C-alpha cells in the first residue's frame, strides 16, 4: 500500500469518525429530548392519577351525602308517620284524654325537638335551604347553643 492510499484511507476514516460523532451527537440530543418528553409524560400521568384520586374522593363524598340524604328522608317520613298517628289518636280518643292535654303537648314538643335535631342541621346546609318554621329553627339553635 502506498503513502497516498494510506493518507486517503486515513482521511476517509477521519471523515467516517466525524460522521459518526455527528450522528452520536444527534442521537444524544434525541435521547435527551425523549427523556424530557418522558418526564413531561410522567408529570401528566401523576396529575391524572391525582385527578382520579380526587374523583374517587368525590364519589365517596357523593355516596356519603346520598346516604345522609336518605337517612334524612327516612327520619322525616318516620316523623310524619308518628305525627299522623299521634294526631289521629288524639282526635279519635279526645273524650278519654281530657286530663292528659299537657302530656300530649309535651310529647308533641319532644317529637318536634327530636326530629329537629336531625332535620334542621341537614336542611340548613343543603342547597335547597331549611324549610322548617323559623320558630323551630330558633328553638333548635338555642338548644344547640345551650348544649355546646
Tab-separated table of C-alpha atoms in Angstrom:
chain	number	residue	atom	x	y	z
A	1	UNK	CA	0.000	0.000	0.000
A	2	UNK	CA	1.276	3.371	-0.966
A	3	UNK	CA	1.510	6.512	1.026
A	4	UNK	CA	-1.306	8.177	-0.954
A	5	UNK	CA	-3.628	5.254	-0.374
A	6	UNK	CA	-2.885	5.315	3.346
A	7	UNK	CA	-3.499	9.054	3.548
A	8	UNK	CA	-6.759	8.694	1.616
A	9	UNK	CA	-7.816	5.804	3.917
A	10	UNK	CA	-6.923	7.916	6.986
A	11	UNK	CA	-8.886	10.881	5.564
A	12	UNK	CA	-11.832	8.572	4.824
A	13	UNK	CA	-11.678	7.098	8.325
A	14	UNK	CA	-11.464	10.574	9.881
A	15	UNK	CA	-14.479	11.611	7.810
A	16	UNK	CA	-16.338	8.489	8.941
A	17	UNK	CA	-15.388	9.260	12.552
A	18	UNK	CA	-16.646	12.828	12.096
A	19	UNK	CA	-19.924	11.488	10.606
A	20	UNK	CA	-20.271	9.017	13.489
A	21	UNK	CA	-19.634	11.810	16.007
A	22	UNK	CA	-22.347	13.953	14.394
A	23	UNK	CA	-24.734	11.001	14.365
A	24	UNK	CA	-23.833	10.285	18.011
A	25	UNK	CA	-24.482	13.927	18.986
A	26	UNK	CA	-27.829	13.843	17.143
A	27	UNK	CA	-28.700	10.567	18.872
A	28	UNK	CA	-27.772	12.035	22.285
A	29	UNK	CA	-29.952	15.072	21.614
A	30	UNK	CA	-32.743	12.765	20.524
A	31	UNK	CA	-32.336	10.708	23.715
A	32	UNK	CA	-32.328	13.895	25.818
A	33	UNK	CA	-35.497	15.122	24.120
A	34	UNK	CA	-37.100	11.712	24.677
A	35	UNK	CA	-36.074	11.819	28.340
A	36	UNK	CA	-37.582	15.303	28.700
A	37	UNK	CA	-40.735	14.102	26.968
A	38	UNK	CA	-40.787	11.093	29.294
A	39	UNK	CA	-40.515	13.396	32.317
A	40	UNK	CA	-43.391	15.529	30.999
A	41	UNK	CA	-45.493	12.425	30.392
A	42	UNK	CA	-44.778	11.217	33.922
A	43	UNK	CA	-45.916	14.582	35.282
A	44	UNK	CA	-49.101	14.361	33.238
A	45	UNK	CA	-49.675	10.807	34.453
A	46	UNK	CA	-49.155	11.917	38.058
A	47	UNK	CA	-51.596	14.789	37.544
A	48	UNK	CA	-54.162	12.415	36.040
A	49	UNK	CA	-53.670	9.959	38.901
A	50	UNK	CA	-54.219	12.797	41.370
A	51	UNK	CA	-57.402	13.743	39.496
A	52	UNK	CA	-58.564	10.147	39.570
A	53	UNK	CA	-57.927	10.004	43.321
A	54	UNK	CA	-59.895	13.202	43.892
A	55	UNK	CA	-62.660	11.891	41.650
A	56	UNK	CA	-62.739	8.811	43.849
A	57	UNK	CA	-62.975	11.120	46.873
A	58	UNK	CA	-65.812	12.997	45.197
A	59	UNK	CA	-67.604	9.705	44.539
A	60	UNK	CA	-67.151	8.715	48.183
A	61	UNK	CA	-68.401	12.127	49.261
A	62	UNK	CA	-71.394	11.870	46.925
A	63	UNK	CA	-72.208	8.407	48.295
A	64	UNK	CA	-71.911	9.709	51.865
A	65	UNK	CA	-74.179	12.683	51.117
A	66	UNK	CA	-76.654	10.352	49.420
A	67	UNK	CA	-76.627	8.113	52.484
A	68	UNK	CA	-77.268	11.106	54.768
A	69	UNK	CA	-79.991	12.411	52.444
A	70	UNK	CA	-81.684	9.010	52.504
A	71	UNK	CA	-81.412	8.936	56.304
A	72	UNK	CA	-82.861	12.445	56.497
A	73	UNK	CA	-85.790	11.439	54.290
A	74	UNK	CA	-86.384	8.331	56.392
A	75	UNK	CA	-86.354	10.404	59.597
A	76	UNK	CA	-88.788	12.897	58.054
A	77	UNK	CA	-91.057	10.069	56.917
A	78	UNK	CA	-90.976	8.442	60.351
A	79	UNK	CA	-91.630	11.805	61.991
A	80	UNK	CA	-94.638	12.355	59.748
A	81	UNK	CA	-95.944	8.845	60.456
A	82	UNK	CA	-95.606	9.328	64.225
A	83	UNK	CA	-97.184	12.769	63.953
A	84	UNK	CA	-100.112	11.405	61.939
A	85	UNK	CA	-100.627	8.550	64.392
A	86	UNK	CA	-100.488	10.936	67.346
A	87	UNK	CA	-102.987	13.421	65.889
A	88	UNK	CA	-105.248	10.572	64.782
A	89	UNK	CA	-105.219	9.018	68.252
A	90	UNK	CA	-105.712	12.411	69.838
A	91	UNK	CA	-108.737	13.129	67.625
A	92	UNK	CA	-110.229	9.662	67.992
A	93	UNK	CA	-109.870	9.381	71.764
A	94	UNK	CA	-110.391	13.038	72.608
A	95	UNK	CA	-113.066	12.248	75.173
A	96	UNK	CA	-110.658	9.939	77.046
A	97	UNK	CA	-107.742	12.381	77.062
A	98	UNK	CA	-109.296	15.373	78.771
A	99	UNK	CA	-106.811	15.458	81.634
A	100	UNK	CA	-103.819	14.430	79.545
A	101	UNK	CA	-103.598	17.501	77.271
A	102	UNK	CA	-100.356	18.834	78.852
A	103	UNK	CA	-98.687	15.449	78.419
A	104	UNK	CA	-99.675	15.325	74.761
A	105	UNK	CA	-98.327	18.840	74.247
A	106	UNK	CA	-95.026	17.799	75.829
A	107	UNK	CA	-94.978	14.676	73.659
A	108	UNK	CA	-95.599	16.791	70.547
A	109	UNK	CA	-92.813	19.185	71.527
A	110	UNK	CA	-90.451	16.279	72.204
A	111	UNK	CA	-91.239	14.729	68.818
A	112	UNK	CA	-90.567	18.051	67.109
A	113	UNK	CA	-87.340	18.563	69.060
A	114	UNK	CA	-86.118	15.059	68.292
A	115	UNK	CA	-86.769	15.316	64.581
A	116	UNK	CA	-85.331	18.854	64.508
A	117	UNK	CA	-82.036	17.584	65.927
A	118	UNK	CA	-81.597	15.592	62.722
A	119	UNK	CA	-83.513	17.543	60.106
A	120	UNK	CA	-82.564	21.171	60.758
A	121	UNK	CA	-78.763	20.737	60.642
A	122	UNK	CA	-79.037	18.761	57.421
A	123	UNK	CA	-81.522	21.155	55.842
A	124	UNK	CA	-79.602	24.206	56.984
A	125	UNK	CA	-76.539	23.255	54.947
A	126	UNK	CA	-78.353	21.768	51.964
A	127	UNK	CA	-78.649	23.587	48.671
A	128	UNK	CA	-82.427	23.927	48.960
A	129	UNK	CA	-82.202	25.568	52.377
A	130	UNK	CA	-84.118	24.915	55.550
A	131	UNK	CA	-87.865	24.558	55.172
A	132	UNK	CA	-88.701	24.303	58.874
A	133	UNK	CA	-90.645	27.087	60.598
A	134	UNK	CA	-88.435	29.925	61.858
A	135	UNK	CA	-89.652	29.426	65.434
A	136	UNK	CA	-88.475	25.798	65.451
A	137	UNK	CA	-85.128	26.770	63.909
A	138	UNK	CA	-84.564	29.362	66.647
A	139	UNK	CA	-85.516	26.840	69.335
A	140	UNK	CA	-83.071	24.351	67.832
A	141	UNK	CA	-80.295	26.978	67.730
A	142	UNK	CA	-80.943	27.844	71.388
A	143	UNK	CA	-80.830	24.166	72.394
A	144	UNK	CA	-77.642	23.657	70.387
A	145	UNK	CA	-76.009	26.710	71.958
A	146	UNK	CA	-77.041	25.519	75.419
A	147	UNK	CA	-75.641	22.008	74.808
A	148	UNK	CA	-72.380	23.256	73.267
